[in-house]
Short mmCIF file of C-alpha atoms and ligand atoms in Angstrom, two decimals:
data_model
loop_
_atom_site.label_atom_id
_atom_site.label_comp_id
_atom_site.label_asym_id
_atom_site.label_seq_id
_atom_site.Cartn_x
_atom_site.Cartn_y
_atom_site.Cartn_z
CA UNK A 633 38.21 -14.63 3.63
CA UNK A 634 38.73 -11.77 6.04
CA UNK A 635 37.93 -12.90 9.80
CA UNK A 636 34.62 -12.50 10.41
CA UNK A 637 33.54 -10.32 13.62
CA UNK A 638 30.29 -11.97 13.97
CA UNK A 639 29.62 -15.30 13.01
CA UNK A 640 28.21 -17.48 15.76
CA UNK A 641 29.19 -19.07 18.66
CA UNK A 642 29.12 -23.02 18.35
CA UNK A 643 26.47 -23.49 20.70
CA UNK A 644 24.62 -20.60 18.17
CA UNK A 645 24.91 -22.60 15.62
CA UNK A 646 23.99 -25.56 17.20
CA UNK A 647 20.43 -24.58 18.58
CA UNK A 648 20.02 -23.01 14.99
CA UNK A 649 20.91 -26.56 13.23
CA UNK A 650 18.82 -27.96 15.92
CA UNK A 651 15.71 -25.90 15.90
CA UNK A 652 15.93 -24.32 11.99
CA UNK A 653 16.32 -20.20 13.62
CA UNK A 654 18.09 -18.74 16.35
CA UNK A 655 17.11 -15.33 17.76
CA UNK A 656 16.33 -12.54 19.08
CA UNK A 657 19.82 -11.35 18.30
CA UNK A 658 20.90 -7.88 18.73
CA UNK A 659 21.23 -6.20 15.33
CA UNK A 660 20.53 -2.23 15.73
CA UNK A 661 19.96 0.09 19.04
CA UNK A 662 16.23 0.28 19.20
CA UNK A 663 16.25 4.24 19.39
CA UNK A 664 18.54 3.98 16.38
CA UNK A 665 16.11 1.79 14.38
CA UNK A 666 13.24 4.06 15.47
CA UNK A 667 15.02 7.46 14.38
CA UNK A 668 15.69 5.34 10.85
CA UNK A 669 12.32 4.05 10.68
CA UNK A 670 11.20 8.03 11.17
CA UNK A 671 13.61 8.94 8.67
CA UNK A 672 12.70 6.07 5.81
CA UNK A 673 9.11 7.00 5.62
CA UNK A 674 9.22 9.59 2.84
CA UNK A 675 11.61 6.70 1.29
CA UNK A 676 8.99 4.10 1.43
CA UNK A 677 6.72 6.34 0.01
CA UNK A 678 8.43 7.43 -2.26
CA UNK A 679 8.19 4.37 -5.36
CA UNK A 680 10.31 6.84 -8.21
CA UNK A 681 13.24 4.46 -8.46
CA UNK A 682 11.28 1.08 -6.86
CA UNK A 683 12.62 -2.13 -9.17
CA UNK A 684 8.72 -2.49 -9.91
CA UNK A 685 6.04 -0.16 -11.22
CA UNK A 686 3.10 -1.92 -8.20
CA UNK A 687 0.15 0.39 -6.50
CA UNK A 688 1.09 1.02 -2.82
CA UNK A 689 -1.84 -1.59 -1.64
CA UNK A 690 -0.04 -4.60 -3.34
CA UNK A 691 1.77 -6.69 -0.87
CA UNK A 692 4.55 -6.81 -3.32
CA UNK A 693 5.20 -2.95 -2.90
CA UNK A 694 7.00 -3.84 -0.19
CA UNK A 695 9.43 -6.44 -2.34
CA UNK A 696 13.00 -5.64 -2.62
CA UNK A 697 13.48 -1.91 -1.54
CA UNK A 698 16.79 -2.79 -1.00
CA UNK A 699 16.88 -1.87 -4.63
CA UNK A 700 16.47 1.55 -4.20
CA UNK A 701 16.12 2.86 -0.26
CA UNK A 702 19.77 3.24 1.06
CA UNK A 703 19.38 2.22 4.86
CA UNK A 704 18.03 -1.17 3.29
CA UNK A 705 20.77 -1.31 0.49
CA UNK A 706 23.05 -1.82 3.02
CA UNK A 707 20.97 -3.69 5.67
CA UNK A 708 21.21 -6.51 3.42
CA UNK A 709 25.25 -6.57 3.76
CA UNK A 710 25.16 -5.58 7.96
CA UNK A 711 28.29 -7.77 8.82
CA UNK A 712 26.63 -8.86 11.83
CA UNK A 713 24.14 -11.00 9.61
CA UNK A 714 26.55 -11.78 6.63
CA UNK A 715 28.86 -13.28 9.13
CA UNK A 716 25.95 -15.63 10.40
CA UNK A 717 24.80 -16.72 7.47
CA UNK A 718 28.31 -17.55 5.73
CA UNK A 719 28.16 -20.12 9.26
CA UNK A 720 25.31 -21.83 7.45
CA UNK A 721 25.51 -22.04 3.32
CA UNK A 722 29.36 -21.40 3.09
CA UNK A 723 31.54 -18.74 1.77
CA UNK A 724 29.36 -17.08 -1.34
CA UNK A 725 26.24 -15.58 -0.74
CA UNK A 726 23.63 -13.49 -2.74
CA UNK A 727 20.72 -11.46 -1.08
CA UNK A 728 17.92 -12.81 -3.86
CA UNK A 729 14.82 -11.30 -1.92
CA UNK A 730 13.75 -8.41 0.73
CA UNK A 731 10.31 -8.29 2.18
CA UNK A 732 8.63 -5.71 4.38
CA UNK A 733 6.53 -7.04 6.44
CA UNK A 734 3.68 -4.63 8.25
CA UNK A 735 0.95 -5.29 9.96
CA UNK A 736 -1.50 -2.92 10.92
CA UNK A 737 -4.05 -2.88 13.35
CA UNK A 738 -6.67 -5.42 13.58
CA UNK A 739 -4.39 -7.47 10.43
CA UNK A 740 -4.78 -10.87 10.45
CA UNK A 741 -1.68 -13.43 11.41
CA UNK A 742 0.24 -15.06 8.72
CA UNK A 743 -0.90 -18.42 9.17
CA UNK A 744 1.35 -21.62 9.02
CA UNK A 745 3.64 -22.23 6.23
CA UNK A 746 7.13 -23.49 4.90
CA UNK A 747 8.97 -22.26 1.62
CA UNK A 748 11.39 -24.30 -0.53
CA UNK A 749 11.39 -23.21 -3.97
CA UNK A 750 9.08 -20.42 -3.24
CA UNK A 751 6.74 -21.66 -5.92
CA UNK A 752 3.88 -21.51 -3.65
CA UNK A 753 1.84 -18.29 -4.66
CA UNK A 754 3.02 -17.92 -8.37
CA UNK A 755 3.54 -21.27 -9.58
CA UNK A 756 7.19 -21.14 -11.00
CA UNK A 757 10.24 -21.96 -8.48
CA UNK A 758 12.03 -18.91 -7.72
CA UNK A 759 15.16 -20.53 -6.17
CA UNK A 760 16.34 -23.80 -7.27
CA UNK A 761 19.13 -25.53 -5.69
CA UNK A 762 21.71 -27.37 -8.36
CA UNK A 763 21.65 -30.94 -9.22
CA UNK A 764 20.04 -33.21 -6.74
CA UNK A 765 20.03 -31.04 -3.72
CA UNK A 766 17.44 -32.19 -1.52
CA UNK A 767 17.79 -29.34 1.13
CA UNK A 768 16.11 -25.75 -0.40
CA UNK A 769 14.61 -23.11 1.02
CA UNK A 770 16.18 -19.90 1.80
CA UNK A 771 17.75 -18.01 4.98
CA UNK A 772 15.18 -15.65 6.02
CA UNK A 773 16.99 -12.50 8.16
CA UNK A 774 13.78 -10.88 9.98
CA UNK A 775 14.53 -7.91 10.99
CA UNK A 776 12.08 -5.68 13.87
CA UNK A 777 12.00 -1.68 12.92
CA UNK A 778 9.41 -1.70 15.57
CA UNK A 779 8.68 -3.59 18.85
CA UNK A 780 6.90 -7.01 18.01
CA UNK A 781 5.23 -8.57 20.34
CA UNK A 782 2.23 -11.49 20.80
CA UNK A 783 -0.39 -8.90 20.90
CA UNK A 784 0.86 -6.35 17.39
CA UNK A 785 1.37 -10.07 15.23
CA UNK A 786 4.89 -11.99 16.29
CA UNK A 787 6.46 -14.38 14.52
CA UNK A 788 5.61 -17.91 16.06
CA UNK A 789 7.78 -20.94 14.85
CA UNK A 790 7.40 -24.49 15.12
CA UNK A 791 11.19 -26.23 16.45
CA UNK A 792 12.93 -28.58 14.32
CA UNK A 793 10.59 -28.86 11.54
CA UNK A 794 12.89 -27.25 9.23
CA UNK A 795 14.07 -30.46 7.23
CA UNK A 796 10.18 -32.11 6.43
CA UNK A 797 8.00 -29.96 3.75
CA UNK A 798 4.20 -30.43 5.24
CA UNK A 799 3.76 -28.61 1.87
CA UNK A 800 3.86 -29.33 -1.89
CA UNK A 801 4.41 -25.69 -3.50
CA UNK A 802 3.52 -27.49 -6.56
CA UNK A 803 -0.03 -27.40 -5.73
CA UNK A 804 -2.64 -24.91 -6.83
CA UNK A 805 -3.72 -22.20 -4.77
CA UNK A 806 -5.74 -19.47 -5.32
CA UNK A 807 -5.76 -15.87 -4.79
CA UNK A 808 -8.66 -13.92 -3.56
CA UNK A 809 -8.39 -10.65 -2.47
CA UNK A 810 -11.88 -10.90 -0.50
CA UNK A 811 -10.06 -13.85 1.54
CA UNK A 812 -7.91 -11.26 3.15
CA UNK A 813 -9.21 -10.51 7.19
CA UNK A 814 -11.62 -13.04 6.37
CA UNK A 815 -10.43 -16.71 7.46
CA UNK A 816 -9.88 -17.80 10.57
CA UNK A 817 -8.42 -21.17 11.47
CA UNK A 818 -8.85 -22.70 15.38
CA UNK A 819 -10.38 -19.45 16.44
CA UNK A 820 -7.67 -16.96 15.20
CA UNK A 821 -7.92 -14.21 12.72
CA UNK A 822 -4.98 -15.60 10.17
CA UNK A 823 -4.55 -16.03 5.97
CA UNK A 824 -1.92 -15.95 3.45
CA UNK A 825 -2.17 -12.68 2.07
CA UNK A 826 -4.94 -13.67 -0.17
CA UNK A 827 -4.49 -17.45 -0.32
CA UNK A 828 -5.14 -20.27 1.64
CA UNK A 829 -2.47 -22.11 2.34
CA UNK A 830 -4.00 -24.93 3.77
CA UNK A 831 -4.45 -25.76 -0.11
CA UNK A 832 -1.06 -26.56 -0.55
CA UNK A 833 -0.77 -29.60 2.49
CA UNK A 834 0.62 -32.74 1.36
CA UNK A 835 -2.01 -34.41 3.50
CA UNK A 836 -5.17 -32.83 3.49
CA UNK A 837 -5.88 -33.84 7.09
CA UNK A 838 -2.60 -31.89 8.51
CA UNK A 839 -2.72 -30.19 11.77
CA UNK A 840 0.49 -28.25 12.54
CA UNK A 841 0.70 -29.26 16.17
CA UNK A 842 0.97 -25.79 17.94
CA UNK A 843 1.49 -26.75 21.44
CA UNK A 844 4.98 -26.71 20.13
CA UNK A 845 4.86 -23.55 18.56
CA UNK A 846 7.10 -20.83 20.35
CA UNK A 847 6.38 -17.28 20.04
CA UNK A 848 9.34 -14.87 18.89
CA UNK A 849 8.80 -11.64 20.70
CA UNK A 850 11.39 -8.87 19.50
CA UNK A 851 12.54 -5.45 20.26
CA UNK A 852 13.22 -2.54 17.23
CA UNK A 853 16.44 -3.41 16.32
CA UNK A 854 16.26 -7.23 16.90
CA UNK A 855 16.92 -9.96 14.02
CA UNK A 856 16.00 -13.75 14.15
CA UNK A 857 17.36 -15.80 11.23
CA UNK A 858 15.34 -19.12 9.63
CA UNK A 859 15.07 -21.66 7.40
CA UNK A 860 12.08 -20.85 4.94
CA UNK A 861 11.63 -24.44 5.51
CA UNK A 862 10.54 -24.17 9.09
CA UNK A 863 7.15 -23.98 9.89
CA UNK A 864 6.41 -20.31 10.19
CA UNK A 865 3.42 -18.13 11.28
CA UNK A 866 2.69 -15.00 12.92
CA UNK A 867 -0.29 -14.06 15.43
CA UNK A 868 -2.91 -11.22 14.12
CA UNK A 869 -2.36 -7.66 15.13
CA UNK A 870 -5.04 -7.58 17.77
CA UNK A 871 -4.58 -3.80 19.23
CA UNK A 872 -5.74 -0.82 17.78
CA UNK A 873 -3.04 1.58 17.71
CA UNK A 874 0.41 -0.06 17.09
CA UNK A 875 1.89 -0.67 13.61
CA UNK A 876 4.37 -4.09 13.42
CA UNK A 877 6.64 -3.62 10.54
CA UNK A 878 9.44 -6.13 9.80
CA UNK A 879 11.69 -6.02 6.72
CA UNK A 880 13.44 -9.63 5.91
CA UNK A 881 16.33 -10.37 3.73
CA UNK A 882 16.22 -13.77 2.52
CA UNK A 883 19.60 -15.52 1.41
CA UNK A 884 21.10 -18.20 -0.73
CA UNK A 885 24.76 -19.96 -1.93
CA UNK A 886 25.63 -18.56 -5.27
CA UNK A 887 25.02 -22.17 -6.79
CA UNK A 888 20.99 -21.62 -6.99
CA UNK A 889 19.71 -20.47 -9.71
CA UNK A 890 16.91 -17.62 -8.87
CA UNK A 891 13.71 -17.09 -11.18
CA UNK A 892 15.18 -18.98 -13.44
CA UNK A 893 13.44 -18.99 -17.11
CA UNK A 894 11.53 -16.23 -16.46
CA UNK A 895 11.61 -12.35 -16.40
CA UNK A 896 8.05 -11.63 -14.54
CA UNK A 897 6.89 -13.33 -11.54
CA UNK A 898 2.86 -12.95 -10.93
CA UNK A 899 1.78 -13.16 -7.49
CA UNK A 900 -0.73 -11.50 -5.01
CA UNK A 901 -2.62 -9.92 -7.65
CA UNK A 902 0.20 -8.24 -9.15
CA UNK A 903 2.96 -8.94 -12.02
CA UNK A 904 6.65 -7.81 -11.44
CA UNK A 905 8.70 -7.16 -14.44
CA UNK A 906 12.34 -8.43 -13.42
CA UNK A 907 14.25 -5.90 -15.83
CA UNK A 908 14.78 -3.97 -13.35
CA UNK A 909 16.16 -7.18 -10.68
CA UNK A 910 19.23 -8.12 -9.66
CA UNK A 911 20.62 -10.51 -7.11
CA UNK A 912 22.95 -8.96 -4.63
CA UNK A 913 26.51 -11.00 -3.90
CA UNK A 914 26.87 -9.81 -0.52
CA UNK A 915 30.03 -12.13 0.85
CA UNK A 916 32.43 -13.92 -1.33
CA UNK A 917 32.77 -14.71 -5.42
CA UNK A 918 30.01 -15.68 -7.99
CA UNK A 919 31.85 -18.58 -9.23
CA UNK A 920 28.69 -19.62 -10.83
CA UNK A 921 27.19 -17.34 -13.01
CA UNK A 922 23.68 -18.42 -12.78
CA UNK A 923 22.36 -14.88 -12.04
CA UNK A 924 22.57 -10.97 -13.21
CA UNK A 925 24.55 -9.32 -10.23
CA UNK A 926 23.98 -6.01 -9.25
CA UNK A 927 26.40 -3.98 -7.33
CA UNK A 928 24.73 -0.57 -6.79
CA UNK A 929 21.32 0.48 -5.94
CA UNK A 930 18.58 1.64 -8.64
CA UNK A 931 20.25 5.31 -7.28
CA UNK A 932 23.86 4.15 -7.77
CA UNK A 933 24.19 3.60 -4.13
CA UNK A 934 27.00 0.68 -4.12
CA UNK A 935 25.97 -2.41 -2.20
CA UNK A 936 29.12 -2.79 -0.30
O1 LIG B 269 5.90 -11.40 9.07
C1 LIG B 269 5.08 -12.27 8.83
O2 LIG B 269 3.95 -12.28 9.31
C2 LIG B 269 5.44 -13.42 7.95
C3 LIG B 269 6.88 -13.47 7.60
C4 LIG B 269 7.23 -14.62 6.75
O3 LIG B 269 6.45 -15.48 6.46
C5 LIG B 269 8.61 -14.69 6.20
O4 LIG B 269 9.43 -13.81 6.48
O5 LIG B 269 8.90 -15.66 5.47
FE1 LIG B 270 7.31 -17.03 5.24
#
């Protein structure tokens, strides 16, 4: 393995093992991620060569546009994550998953939640670990294209609760389009995209005790890597004239299998078609095999 140029310090990795993220780290200049986020618009637009045939409005319009939008193709690869994320699940590593992440003014905040198998909206697992692995989840690289802060919707976490699942993902939950903007839970403005996640608590009567909760406050340009396991949630977008928009990469070994069995996934209203999918290896071999690797972009763009 070539030496890697940015893999954490051992008091990094430490706090991370410690807590379940680490962050704000310095990723990109913030005028540089501005100037790209300026530049990208068109691309986001623009759904010609998208993996998925979805209406702009569904939340999953935003899924994996590292498929086809260059500055994300190789986002996904940026050394300075790869190199952190070898640190924690080893050598081999396939991006599975990106996200973006906006919330507009007056949104609501993502409300509390953990992900293991990622089961939790459509019902099927979408990563499984092998054999008896009882750790899952995935490495979540959250990434800032514009300033985040407590009042536009940052990310809050809950320390150390990365290795306990409040949740069962095997539960039902229902989605209901009307439910977006229109919960609130201890006085804030905050859903699941649709769902209530509260529906999925192993114990009915679970409060997640927020007077641990820190808030994650970020520049443009700023990462902060998690377990999906941790207790995650974000605050609403309470002004009336700033956009937050985040785009994650989420991670894996090259031992898990991802959507395994199936070749759509039906979430949030809509239904992907995977023929289009491919995981990404983005450090190391696929000694494995579990999973169709891609290694260019839906435009030929390589990955690497
Ligand atoms: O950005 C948000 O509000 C939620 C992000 C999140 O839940 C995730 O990246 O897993
Ligand atoms: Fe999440």
């Amino acid at each position: 393995m070539s030496e890697r140029k940015f893999k954490f310090t051992p008091e990094q990795l430490a706090f991370f093992r410690e807590n379940g993220y680490i962050g704000p780290l310095d990723l990109y200049e913030a005028e540089f991620i501005k100037e790209k986020y300026r530049d990208i618009r068109a691309d986001i637009f623009d759904r010609a060569n998208c993996a998925y045939n979805l209406p702009h409005n569904s939340l999953l319009a935003g899924y994996d546009r590292h498929l086809d939008i260059e500055f994300f193709t190789k986002h996904i690869s940026q050394p300075r994550i790869v190199d952190k994320v070898q640190d924690i699940l080893g050598p081999d590593l396939l991006c599975w998953r990106s996200e973006m992440f906006p919330k507009y003014p007056g949104d609501e905040g993502t409300d509390w939640h953990q992900a293991d198998t990622f089961a939790h909206a459509s019902g099927a697992p979408q990563i499984v670990w092998p054999g008896s692995s009882d750790f899952g989840g995935a490495i979540t690289v959250w990434t800032a294209l514009t300033d985040v802060t407590e009042a536009n919707g940052c990310l809050r976490f809950i320390p150390g609760t990365h290795e306990e699942m409040f949740y069962d993902e095997t539960k039902d939950m229902k989605y209901s389009p009307e439910m977006v903007n229109n919960l609130q839970k201890n006085g804030i403005k905050r859903g699941f995209f649709g769902y209530d996640y509260r529906n999925l608590q192993k114990d009915p009567n679970f409060v997640p005790d927020e007077s641990k909760a820190v808030s994650i406050e970020m520049k443009a340009g700023q990462c902060v890597i998690f377990w999906s396991t941790l207790m995650h949630a974000s605050y609403p977008n309470s002004t009336t004239d700033q956009t937050r928009l985040a785009v994650t990469a989420r991670y894996v070994p090259t031992s898990c299998q991802v959507y395994p069995g199936t070749d759509t996934v039906e979430e949030y209203g809509s239904i992907l078609s995977l023929d289009k999918y491919g995981v990404v290896l983005v450090a190391g071999e696929d000694n494995f095999k579990h999973n169709k690797v891609i290694t260019e972009n839906l435009r030929g763009v390589p990955f690497k």
